[in-house]
PDB file of C-alpha atoms and ligand atoms in Angstrom:
ATOM      1  CA  MET A   1      30.426 -26.580   0.330  1.00 45.00           C
ATOM      2  CA  ILE A   2      29.758 -29.072  -2.480  1.00 46.00           C
ATOM      3  CA  LYS A   3      30.439 -31.941  -0.091  1.00 48.00           C
ATOM      4  CA  THR A   4      28.000 -30.421   2.381  1.00 46.00           C
ATOM      5  CA  LEU A   5      25.328 -30.133  -0.288  1.00 46.00           C
ATOM      6  CA  MET A   6      25.884 -33.723  -1.373  1.00 45.00           C
ATOM      7  CA  ARG A   7      25.622 -34.927   2.195  1.00 49.00           C
ATOM      8  CA  MET A   8      22.347 -33.055   2.561  1.00 48.00           C
ATOM      9  CA  ALA A   9      21.007 -34.131  -0.829  1.00 47.00           C
ATOM     10  CA  ALA A  10      21.420 -37.828  -0.132  1.00 44.00           C
ATOM     11  CA  PRO A  11      19.149 -38.016   2.916  1.00 45.00           C
ATOM     12  CA  LEU A  12      16.613 -35.776   1.184  1.00 44.00           C
ATOM     13  CA  ALA A  13      16.502 -38.099  -1.808  1.00 41.00           C
ATOM     14  CA  MET A  14      16.067 -41.031   0.571  1.00 40.00           C
ATOM     15  CA  LEU A  15      13.283 -39.192   2.310  1.00 41.00           C
ATOM     16  CA  ALA A  16      11.452 -38.528  -0.942  1.00 40.00           C
ATOM     17  CA  ALA A  17      11.848 -42.126  -2.045  1.00 39.00           C
ATOM     18  CA  THR A  18      10.839 -43.772   1.187  1.00 39.00           C
ATOM     19  CA  SER A  19       8.150 -41.569   2.651  1.00 41.00           C
ATOM     20  CA  ALA A  20       5.183 -40.283   0.690  1.00 47.00           C
ATOM     21  CA  SER A  21       4.093 -38.139   3.608  1.00 50.00           C
ATOM     22  CA  ALA A  22       7.311 -36.183   4.120  1.00 60.00           C
ATOM     23  CA  ALA A  23       7.789 -32.590   3.079  1.00 76.00           C
ATOM     24  CA  VAL A  24      10.366 -32.205   0.319  1.00 91.00           C
ATOM     25  CA  ILE A  25      11.370 -28.713   1.457  1.00 95.00           C
ATOM     26  CA  THR A  26      11.545 -27.724   5.127  1.00 96.00           C
ATOM     27  CA  TYR A  27      13.291 -24.711   6.630  1.00 97.00           C
ATOM     28  CA  THR A  28      12.491 -23.685  10.205  1.00 97.00           C
ATOM     29  CA  ASP A  29      14.665 -20.664   9.439  1.00 97.00           C
ATOM     30  CA  PHE A  30      17.263 -19.695   6.853  1.00 98.00           C
ATOM     31  CA  SER A  31      20.442 -19.881   8.915  1.00 97.00           C
ATOM     32  CA  SER A  32      21.358 -22.273   6.090  1.00 97.00           C
ATOM     33  CA  VAL A  33      20.241 -21.675   2.498  1.00 97.00           C
ATOM     34  CA  ALA A  34      21.634 -25.000   1.233  1.00 97.00           C
ATOM     35  CA  GLY A  35      19.379 -26.326  -1.517  1.00 97.00           C
ATOM     36  CA  LEU A  36      18.297 -22.866  -2.629  1.00 98.00           C
ATOM     37  CA  THR A  37      19.455 -20.645  -5.480  1.00 98.00           C
ATOM     38  CA  LEU A  38      19.479 -16.902  -4.721  1.00 98.00           C
ATOM     39  CA  ASN A  39      19.139 -14.600  -7.713  1.00 98.00           C
ATOM     40  CA  GLY A  40      19.377 -10.850  -8.306  1.00 98.00           C
ATOM     41  CA  ASN A  41      19.298  -8.835  -5.085  1.00 98.00           C
ATOM     42  CA  ALA A  42      18.159 -11.742  -2.877  1.00 98.00           C
ATOM     43  CA  ALA A  43      20.403 -12.449   0.121  1.00 98.00           C
ATOM     44  CA  GLN A  44      20.606 -14.449   3.305  1.00 98.00           C
ATOM     45  CA  SER A  45      20.371 -12.028   6.229  1.00 97.00           C
ATOM     46  CA  GLY A  46      20.902 -13.604   9.635  1.00 96.00           C
ATOM     47  CA  ASN A  47      18.248 -16.303   9.889  1.00 97.00           C
ATOM     48  CA  VAL A  48      15.964 -14.909   7.206  1.00 98.00           C
ATOM     49  CA  LEU A  49      15.727 -14.989   3.461  1.00 98.00           C
ATOM     50  CA  ARG A  50      15.788 -11.320   2.414  1.00 98.00           C
ATOM     51  CA  VAL A  51      14.339 -11.549  -1.100  1.00 98.00           C
ATOM     52  CA  THR A  52      14.737  -7.788  -1.466  1.00 98.00           C
ATOM     53  CA  SER A  53      16.071  -5.291   1.038  1.00 98.00           C
ATOM     54  CA  ALA A  54      14.881  -1.798   1.994  1.00 96.00           C
ATOM     55  CA  VAL A  55      16.622  -0.148  -0.952  1.00 96.00           C
ATOM     56  CA  ASP A  56      14.923   1.321  -4.043  1.00 95.00           C
ATOM     57  CA  GLY A  57      14.982  -0.426  -7.420  1.00 96.00           C
ATOM     58  CA  GLN A  58      15.634  -4.028  -6.298  1.00 97.00           C
ATOM     59  CA  SER A  59      14.560  -7.309  -7.838  1.00 98.00           C
ATOM     60  CA  GLY A  60      15.313 -10.671  -6.290  1.00 98.00           C
ATOM     61  CA  SER A  61      14.248 -14.288  -6.302  1.00 98.00           C
ATOM     62  CA  VAL A  62      14.983 -17.505  -4.421  1.00 98.00           C
ATOM     63  CA  PHE A  63      14.154 -20.908  -5.876  1.00 98.00           C
ATOM     64  CA  SER A  64      14.764 -24.532  -5.063  1.00 97.00           C
ATOM     65  CA  THR A  65      18.058 -25.448  -6.736  1.00 96.00           C
ATOM     66  CA  ASN A  66      16.543 -28.707  -7.961  1.00 93.00           C
ATOM     67  CA  THR A  67      13.163 -29.190  -9.544  1.00 92.00           C
ATOM     68  CA  VAL A  68      10.438 -30.633  -7.382  1.00 92.00           C
ATOM     69  CA  SER A  69       8.525 -33.466  -8.977  1.00 87.00           C
ATOM     70  CA  LEU A  70       4.926 -32.564  -8.302  1.00 82.00           C
ATOM     71  CA  ALA A  71       2.900 -35.725  -8.021  1.00 75.00           C
ATOM     72  CA  SER A  72      -0.672 -35.999  -9.273  1.00 74.00           C
ATOM     73  CA  ASN A  73      -0.370 -33.413 -12.030  1.00 81.00           C
ATOM     74  CA  ALA A  74       1.221 -30.613 -10.049  1.00 87.00           C
ATOM     75  CA  SER A  75      -0.615 -30.916  -6.745  1.00 93.00           C
ATOM     76  CA  PHE A  76       1.185 -29.293  -3.831  1.00 95.00           C
ATOM     77  CA  SER A  77       0.759 -27.842  -0.349  1.00 96.00           C
ATOM     78  CA  THR A  78       2.973 -25.264   1.286  1.00 97.00           C
ATOM     79  CA  HIS A  79       3.183 -23.087   4.378  1.00 98.00           C
ATOM     80  CA  PHE A  80       5.567 -20.178   4.945  1.00 98.00           C
ATOM     81  CA  GLN A  81       5.972 -17.115   7.122  1.00 98.00           C
ATOM     82  CA  PHE A  82       6.929 -13.654   5.902  1.00 98.00           C
ATOM     83  CA  ARG A  83       7.607 -10.256   7.469  1.00 98.00           C
ATOM     84  CA  PHE A  84       8.096  -6.847   5.830  1.00 98.00           C
ATOM     85  CA  THR A  85      10.167  -4.340   7.815  1.00 96.00           C
ATOM     86  CA  SER A  86      11.686  -0.861   7.482  1.00 95.00           C
ATOM     87  CA  PRO A  87       9.111   0.368   4.971  1.00 93.00           C
ATOM     88  CA  ASP A  88       9.976   3.600   3.205  1.00 90.00           C
ATOM     89  CA  THR A  89       7.825   6.371   4.627  1.00 80.00           C
ATOM     90  CA  GLY A  90       8.812   9.006   2.111  1.00 75.00           C
ATOM     91  CA  PHE A  91       5.700   8.542   0.005  1.00 69.00           C
ATOM     92  CA  CYS A  92       3.254   8.148   2.870  1.00 69.00           C
ATOM     93  CA  ASP A  93       0.663  10.365   4.392  1.00 60.00           C
ATOM     94  CA  THR A  94       1.435  11.228   8.005  1.00 58.00           C
ATOM     95  CA  GLY A  95       0.649   8.392  10.371  1.00 58.00           C
ATOM     96  CA  THR A  96       0.545   5.641   7.763  1.00 63.00           C
ATOM     97  CA  VAL A  97       3.018   2.959   6.737  1.00 67.00           C
ATOM     98  CA  CYS A  98       3.656   2.170   3.122  1.00 82.00           C
ATOM     99  CA  GLY A  99       6.735   0.568   1.649  1.00 92.00           C
ATOM    100  CA  ALA A 100       6.890  -1.447  -1.573  1.00 95.00           C
ATOM    101  CA  ASP A 101       6.369  -3.652  -3.456  1.00 97.00           C
ATOM    102  CA  GLY A 102       5.726  -7.001  -1.752  1.00 98.00           C
ATOM    103  CA  LEU A 103       6.454 -10.701  -2.180  1.00 98.00           C
ATOM    104  CA  VAL A 104       5.289 -13.450  -4.554  1.00 98.00           C
ATOM    105  CA  PHE A 105       5.262 -17.224  -4.000  1.00 98.00           C
ATOM    106  CA  VAL A 106       6.073 -18.735  -7.400  1.00 98.00           C
ATOM    107  CA  VAL A 107       5.913 -22.140  -9.089  1.00 97.00           C
ATOM    108  CA  GLN A 108       7.665 -22.065 -12.454  1.00 97.00           C
ATOM    109  CA  THR A 109       9.904 -24.013 -14.857  1.00 95.00           C
ATOM    110  CA  VAL A 110      13.115 -21.977 -14.441  1.00 93.00           C
ATOM    111  CA  GLY A 111      15.062 -21.602 -11.204  1.00 93.00           C
ATOM    112  CA  ASN A 112      17.589 -18.847 -11.856  1.00 94.00           C
ATOM    113  CA  ASN A 113      15.646 -15.921 -13.274  1.00 96.00           C
ATOM    114  CA  VAL A 114      14.195 -12.736 -11.826  1.00 96.00           C
ATOM    115  CA  GLY A 115      11.252 -10.768 -13.143  1.00 97.00           C
ATOM    116  CA  GLY A 116      10.689  -7.039 -13.208  1.00 96.00           C
ATOM    117  CA  SER A 117      11.429  -4.798 -10.207  1.00 96.00           C
ATOM    118  CA  GLY A 118       9.024  -2.305  -8.633  1.00 96.00           C
ATOM    119  CA  GLY A 119       5.408  -3.132  -9.390  1.00 97.00           C
ATOM    120  CA  GLY A 120       6.629  -6.313 -11.107  1.00 98.00           C
ATOM    121  CA  ILE A 121       7.505  -7.677  -7.599  1.00 98.00           C
ATOM    122  CA  GLY A 122      10.299  -9.737  -9.209  1.00 98.00           C
ATOM    123  CA  TYR A 123       7.606 -11.805 -10.951  1.00 98.00           C
ATOM    124  CA  ALA A 124       6.547  -9.757 -13.989  1.00 98.00           C
ATOM    125  CA  GLY A 125       7.361 -11.492 -17.255  1.00 98.00           C
ATOM    126  CA  LEU A 126       8.055 -15.009 -15.947  1.00 98.00           C
ATOM    127  CA  PRO A 127       6.353 -17.380 -18.428  1.00 97.00           C
ATOM    128  CA  ASN A 128       4.854 -20.791 -17.567  1.00 97.00           C
ATOM    129  CA  SER A 129       4.333 -19.779 -13.968  1.00 97.00           C
ATOM    130  CA  VAL A 130       1.789 -19.254 -11.256  1.00 97.00           C
ATOM    131  CA  GLY A 131       2.335 -16.687  -8.518  1.00 98.00           C
ATOM    132  CA  VAL A 132       0.517 -15.798  -5.329  1.00 98.00           C
ATOM    133  CA  GLU A 133       1.349 -12.145  -4.658  1.00 98.00           C
ATOM    134  CA  PHE A 134       1.350 -10.178  -1.405  1.00 98.00           C
ATOM    135  CA  ASP A 135       1.269  -6.698  -2.914  1.00 98.00           C
ATOM    136  CA  THR A 136       1.879  -3.586  -0.793  1.00 96.00           C
ATOM    137  CA  TRP A 137       1.964  -0.878  -3.447  1.00 95.00           C
ATOM    138  CA  ASN A 138      -0.963   0.487  -5.434  1.00 93.00           C
ATOM    139  CA  ASN A 139      -0.013   0.463  -9.114  1.00 94.00           C
ATOM    140  CA  GLY A 140      -3.502   1.417 -10.215  1.00 93.00           C
ATOM    141  CA  GLY A 141      -6.229  -0.567 -11.939  1.00 92.00           C
ATOM    142  CA  GLY A 142      -4.242  -3.804 -12.174  1.00 93.00           C
ATOM    143  CA  ASP A 143      -4.033  -3.677  -8.382  1.00 95.00           C
ATOM    144  CA  ASN A 144      -7.700  -2.743  -8.087  1.00 95.00           C
ATOM    145  CA  ASN A 145      -6.306   0.527  -6.634  1.00 93.00           C
ATOM    146  CA  SER A 146      -5.228  -1.312  -3.483  1.00 94.00           C
ATOM    147  CA  SER A 147      -1.917  -1.025  -1.637  1.00 93.00           C
ATOM    148  CA  ASN A 148      -2.579  -4.056   0.590  1.00 95.00           C
ATOM    149  CA  HIS A 149      -3.836  -7.079  -1.334  1.00 97.00           C
ATOM    150  CA  ILE A 150      -3.280 -10.727  -2.176  1.00 98.00           C
ATOM    151  CA  GLY A 151      -3.630 -11.923  -5.762  1.00 98.00           C
ATOM    152  CA  ILE A 152      -3.115 -14.973  -7.947  1.00 98.00           C
ATOM    153  CA  ASP A 153      -1.055 -14.174 -11.050  1.00 98.00           C
ATOM    154  CA  LEU A 154      -0.469 -16.345 -14.119  1.00 98.00           C
ATOM    155  CA  ASN A 155       2.444 -16.420 -16.573  1.00 98.00           C
ATOM    156  CA  GLY A 156       4.141 -13.284 -15.250  1.00 98.00           C
ATOM    157  CA  ASN A 157       1.082 -11.091 -15.754  1.00 98.00           C
ATOM    158  CA  MET A 158       0.683  -8.567 -12.914  1.00 98.00           C
ATOM    159  CA  ASN A 159      -3.009  -8.105 -13.699  1.00 97.00           C
ATOM    160  CA  SER A 160      -4.125 -10.715 -11.181  1.00 98.00           C
ATOM    161  CA  ALA A 161      -6.576 -13.409 -12.275  1.00 97.00           C
ATOM    162  CA  VAL A 162      -8.197 -12.954  -8.848  1.00 98.00           C
ATOM    163  CA  LEU A 163      -7.444 -10.411  -6.127  1.00 98.00           C
ATOM    164  CA  ALA A 164      -8.591  -9.717  -2.563  1.00 97.00           C
ATOM    165  CA  GLU A 165      -7.992  -6.807  -0.202  1.00 97.00           C
ATOM    166  CA  VAL A 166      -6.118  -7.785   2.977  1.00 97.00           C
ATOM    167  CA  THR A 167      -8.248  -6.284   5.728  1.00 96.00           C
ATOM    168  CA  GLU A 168      -6.722  -7.916   8.845  1.00 97.00           C
ATOM    169  CA  ALA A 169      -3.834  -5.429   9.007  1.00 95.00           C
ATOM    170  CA  ASP A 170      -1.319  -3.610   6.838  1.00 94.00           C
ATOM    171  CA  MET A 171       1.197  -6.179   5.577  1.00 96.00           C
ATOM    172  CA  ASN A 172       3.909  -3.512   5.991  1.00 94.00           C
ATOM    173  CA  SER A 173       3.298  -3.159   9.740  1.00 92.00           C
ATOM    174  CA  GLY A 174       6.183  -5.479  10.625  1.00 95.00           C
ATOM    175  CA  ASP A 175       4.066  -8.407  11.823  1.00 97.00           C
ATOM    176  CA  ILE A 176       4.790 -12.049  10.998  1.00 98.00           C
ATOM    177  CA  TRP A 177       2.242 -13.411   8.517  1.00 98.00           C
ATOM    178  CA  ASN A 178       1.397 -17.081   7.970  1.00 98.00           C
ATOM    179  CA  VAL A 179       0.544 -18.269   4.465  1.00 98.00           C
ATOM    180  CA  TRP A 180      -0.869 -21.609   3.336  1.00 98.00           C
ATOM    181  CA  ILE A 181      -1.157 -22.362  -0.394  1.00 98.00           C
ATOM    182  CA  ASP A 182      -2.663 -25.610  -1.655  1.00 97.00           C
ATOM    183  CA  TYR A 183      -3.284 -26.919  -5.149  1.00 96.00           C
ATOM    184  CA  ASN A 184      -5.402 -30.013  -5.694  1.00 95.00           C
ATOM    185  CA  SER A 185      -5.176 -31.275  -9.274  1.00 92.00           C
ATOM    186  CA  ALA A 186      -8.255 -33.475  -8.756  1.00 92.00           C
ATOM    187  CA  THR A 187     -10.384 -30.336  -8.466  1.00 94.00           C
ATOM    188  CA  THR A 188      -7.891 -27.900 -10.149  1.00 95.00           C
ATOM    189  CA  LEU A 189      -8.563 -25.636  -7.175  1.00 97.00           C
ATOM    190  CA  LEU A 190      -5.738 -23.358  -6.009  1.00 97.00           C
ATOM    191  CA  GLU A 191      -6.321 -21.857  -2.560  1.00 98.00           C
ATOM    192  CA  ALA A 192      -4.357 -19.315  -0.529  1.00 98.00           C
ATOM    193  CA  ARG A 193      -4.796 -18.472   3.144  1.00 98.00           C
ATOM    194  CA  LEU A 194      -3.224 -15.472   4.880  1.00 98.00           C
ATOM    195  CA  THR A 195      -3.366 -14.490   8.538  1.00 98.00           C
ATOM    196  CA  ARG A 196      -1.099 -13.399  11.387  1.00 98.00           C
ATOM    197  CA  ALA A 197      -2.604 -16.186  13.527  1.00 97.00           C
ATOM    198  CA  ALA A 198      -0.737 -19.498  13.791  1.00 94.00           C
ATOM    199  CA  THR A 199      -3.845 -21.559  13.035  1.00 95.00           C
ATOM    200  CA  ARG A 200      -4.721 -22.458   9.467  1.00 96.00           C
ATOM    201  CA  PRO A 201      -8.012 -20.663   8.671  1.00 96.00           C
ATOM    202  CA  ALA A 202     -10.931 -22.876   7.696  1.00 94.00           C
ATOM    203  CA  GLY A 203     -11.790 -20.787   4.666  1.00 95.00           C
ATOM    204  CA  ALA A 204      -9.504 -19.641   1.857  1.00 97.00           C
ATOM    205  CA  THR A 205      -8.553 -15.976   1.571  1.00 97.00           C
ATOM    206  CA  LEU A 206      -8.430 -16.360  -2.199  1.00 97.00           C
ATOM    207  CA  SER A 207      -9.030 -19.227  -4.622  1.00 98.00           C
ATOM    208  CA  LEU A 208      -8.879 -19.921  -8.340  1.00 98.00           C
ATOM    209  CA  THR A 209      -9.860 -22.918 -10.459  1.00 97.00           C
ATOM    210  CA  GLN A 210      -7.050 -23.374 -12.977  1.00 95.00           C
ATOM    211  CA  ASN A 211      -5.164 -26.315 -14.520  1.00 94.00           C
ATOM    212  CA  LEU A 212      -1.628 -25.620 -13.291  1.00 94.00           C
ATOM    213  CA  ALA A 213      -0.022 -28.559 -15.089  1.00 92.00           C
ATOM    214  CA  ALA A 214      -1.242 -27.050 -18.367  1.00 93.00           C
ATOM    215  CA  ILE A 215       0.172 -23.625 -17.468  1.00 94.00           C
ATOM    216  CA  LEU A 216       3.532 -25.048 -16.421  1.00 94.00           C
ATOM    217  CA  GLY A 217       3.715 -27.493 -19.330  1.00 92.00           C
ATOM    218  CA  THR A 218       5.433 -29.938 -16.960  1.00 88.00           C
ATOM    219  CA  THR A 219       5.035 -31.362 -13.474  1.00 86.00           C
ATOM    220  CA  ASN A 220       8.703 -30.779 -12.646  1.00 90.00           C
ATOM    221  CA  ALA A 221       8.891 -27.287 -11.243  1.00 94.00           C
ATOM    222  CA  PHE A 222      11.103 -24.892  -9.336  1.00 96.00           C
ATOM    223  CA  VAL A 223       9.376 -23.374  -6.339  1.00 97.00           C
ATOM    224  CA  GLY A 224      10.271 -20.247  -4.402  1.00 98.00           C
ATOM    225  CA  PHE A 225       9.781 -16.529  -3.942  1.00 98.00           C
ATOM    226  CA  THR A 226      10.272 -13.272  -5.818  1.00 98.00           C
ATOM    227  CA  SER A 227      10.229  -9.672  -4.622  1.00 98.00           C
ATOM    228  CA  GLY A 228      10.787  -6.183  -5.918  1.00 98.00           C
ATOM    229  CA  THR A 229      11.207  -2.601  -4.766  1.00 97.00           C
ATOM    230  CA  GLY A 230      10.863   0.534  -6.877  1.00 95.00           C
ATOM    231  CA  ALA A 231      10.716   4.199  -5.909  1.00 91.00           C
ATOM    232  CA  SER A 232       9.674   2.950  -2.466  1.00 93.00           C
ATOM    233  CA  HIS A 233      10.976  -0.056  -0.550  1.00 95.00           C
ATOM    234  CA  ALA A 234      10.938  -2.394   2.469  1.00 97.00           C
ATOM    235  CA  ASN A 235      12.810  -5.478   3.637  1.00 98.00           C
ATOM    236  CA  HIS A 236      10.877  -8.468   2.273  1.00 98.00           C
ATOM    237  CA  ASP A 237      11.818 -11.448   4.408  1.00 98.00           C
ATOM    238  CA  VAL A 238      10.755 -15.101   4.381  1.00 98.00           C
ATOM    239  CA  LEU A 239      11.230 -16.604   7.857  1.00 98.00           C
ATOM    240  CA  SER A 240      10.303 -20.276   7.432  1.00 98.00           C
ATOM    241  CA  TRP A 241       9.029 -22.584   4.700  1.00 97.00           C
ATOM    242  CA  THR A 242       7.587 -26.065   4.304  1.00 97.00           C
ATOM    243  CA  PHE A 243       6.599 -27.525   0.937  1.00 96.00           C
ATOM    244  CA  GLU A 244       4.868 -30.849   0.155  1.00 94.00           C
ATOM    245  CA  ASP A 245       4.943 -32.290  -3.374  1.00 92.00           C
ATOM    246  CA  ARG A 246       1.306 -33.368  -3.137  1.00 92.00           C
ATOM    247  CA  PHE A 247      -2.028 -32.008  -1.899  1.00 93.00           C
ATOM    248  CA  ALA A 248      -1.638 -32.378   1.872  1.00 93.00           C
ATOM    249  CA  PRO A 249      -2.735 -29.170   3.632  1.00 95.00           C
ATOM    250  CA  ILE A 250      -0.235 -28.338   6.365  1.00 94.00           C
ATOM    251  CA  GLY A 251      -1.832 -27.879   9.780  1.00 88.00           C
ATOM    252  CA  GLY A 252      -5.033 -29.176   8.212  1.00 72.00           C
ATOM    253  CA  GLY A 253      -8.331 -28.926  10.037  1.00 54.00           C
ATOM    254  CA  ASN A 254      -8.049 -26.553  12.942  1.00 44.00           C
ATOM    255  CA  ASN A 255      -4.606 -27.618  14.069  1.00 44.00           C
ATOM    256  CA  THR A 256      -1.964 -25.031  14.710  1.00 47.00           C
ATOM    257  CA  VAL A 257       1.041 -24.956  12.432  1.00 50.00           C
ATOM    258  CA  PRO A 258       3.336 -27.870  13.263  1.00 47.00           C
ATOM    259  CA  GLU A 259       6.866 -26.990  14.181  1.00 46.00           C
ATOM    260  CA  PRO A 260       8.691 -28.149  11.065  1.00 45.00           C
ATOM    261  CA  GLY A 261      12.012 -29.948  11.339  1.00 43.00           C
ATOM    262  CA  SER A 262      14.853 -28.211   9.541  1.00 41.00           C
ATOM    263  CA  LEU A 263      16.871 -29.778   6.745  1.00 40.00           C
ATOM    264  CA  LEU A 264      19.675 -30.314   9.199  1.00 42.00           C
ATOM    265  CA  LEU A 265      17.348 -31.977  11.677  1.00 42.00           C
ATOM    266  CA  VAL A 266      15.964 -34.226   8.950  1.00 40.00           C
ATOM    267  CA  GLY A 267      19.504 -35.180   7.994  1.00 39.00           C
ATOM    268  CA  ALA A 268      20.452 -35.707  11.632  1.00 39.00           C
ATOM    269  CA  GLY A 269      17.341 -37.800  12.218  1.00 38.00           C
ATOM    270  CA  LEU A 270      18.165 -40.093   9.317  1.00 39.00           C
ATOM    271  CA  ALA A 271      21.762 -40.342  10.451  1.00 40.00           C
ATOM    272  CA  LEU A 272      20.547 -41.292  13.929  1.00 39.00           C
ATOM    273  CA  ALA A 273      18.148 -43.839  12.446  1.00 41.00           C
ATOM    274  CA  GLY A 274      21.037 -45.275  10.461  1.00 39.00           C
ATOM    275  CA  ALA A 275      23.209 -45.456  13.569  1.00 39.00           C
ATOM    276  CA  PHE A 276      20.388 -47.122  15.469  1.00 38.00           C
ATOM    277  CA  ARG A 277      19.971 -49.758  12.759  1.00 41.00           C
ATOM    278  CA  LYS A 278      23.706 -50.404  12.804  1.00 40.00           C
ATOM    279  CA  ARG A 279      23.683 -50.916  16.555  1.00 41.00           C
ATOM    280  CA  LYS A 280      20.773 -53.335  16.344  1.00 37.00           C
ATOM    281  CA  ALA A 281      22.517 -55.318  13.605  1.00 33.00           C
TER     282      ALA A 281
HETATM  283 CA1  LIG B 301       1.433  -3.289  -6.835  1.00 70.91          CA
HETATM  284 CA1  LIG B 302      -1.124  -6.561  -7.477  1.00 70.91          CA
END
């Protein structure tokens, strides 16, 4: 296992050193979770990252095992897909889906911790952090009395700095959702986009002007996901993930989401390139 990780780490380091345009994290699926640290109740389940499962009272997180050096004062761009399944219907009115509590994309300075369960969505109480939450349970005023919203949270505080109702569909309906999150340190603008469509929307779903480098206190950060369940639950799965250590919106303009190459493919590609060079020489 360690040998495998080392073999994978070497080409990744090469990639980071030799190509400014390459993503530093790329998973087309999670059949391999090499390079990630799973904490609390998080688990690999088939090809997905199950940050929490459809069981009450869970709290889980998954972070990059190594810090990512965020160039240009913490600029970054990321795209991922999530899906929530098997929502608990015990608390629902007839004919509705509910389930709890959602998923949070997190940039922080620690890679092996988990925040509070339930309404904490595995994020509550994590200091020096920024989170973009996909919240499926109404915890009252802090959630603006919404059970289907996206919010930007700072320093583990579940009272979102900004929050928007998700009107396209219920996030607990079992659909695959695409998320793009971009932070540009030149403008200190953090933007999040959420849709079931494969095309990056022109306009942001939610945005916040905030100096992230000041919040983090560093530009070396762990990046990943947290989730929680409480008295209600659902499977909270991440299906794919690409992360760039600079402001470089993925699928920018009106392009559809590019099919990202997996870690293994990246490694294989470099190995092939190496073999090709050897043959030429
Ligand atoms: Ca909530
Ligand atoms: Ca919330």
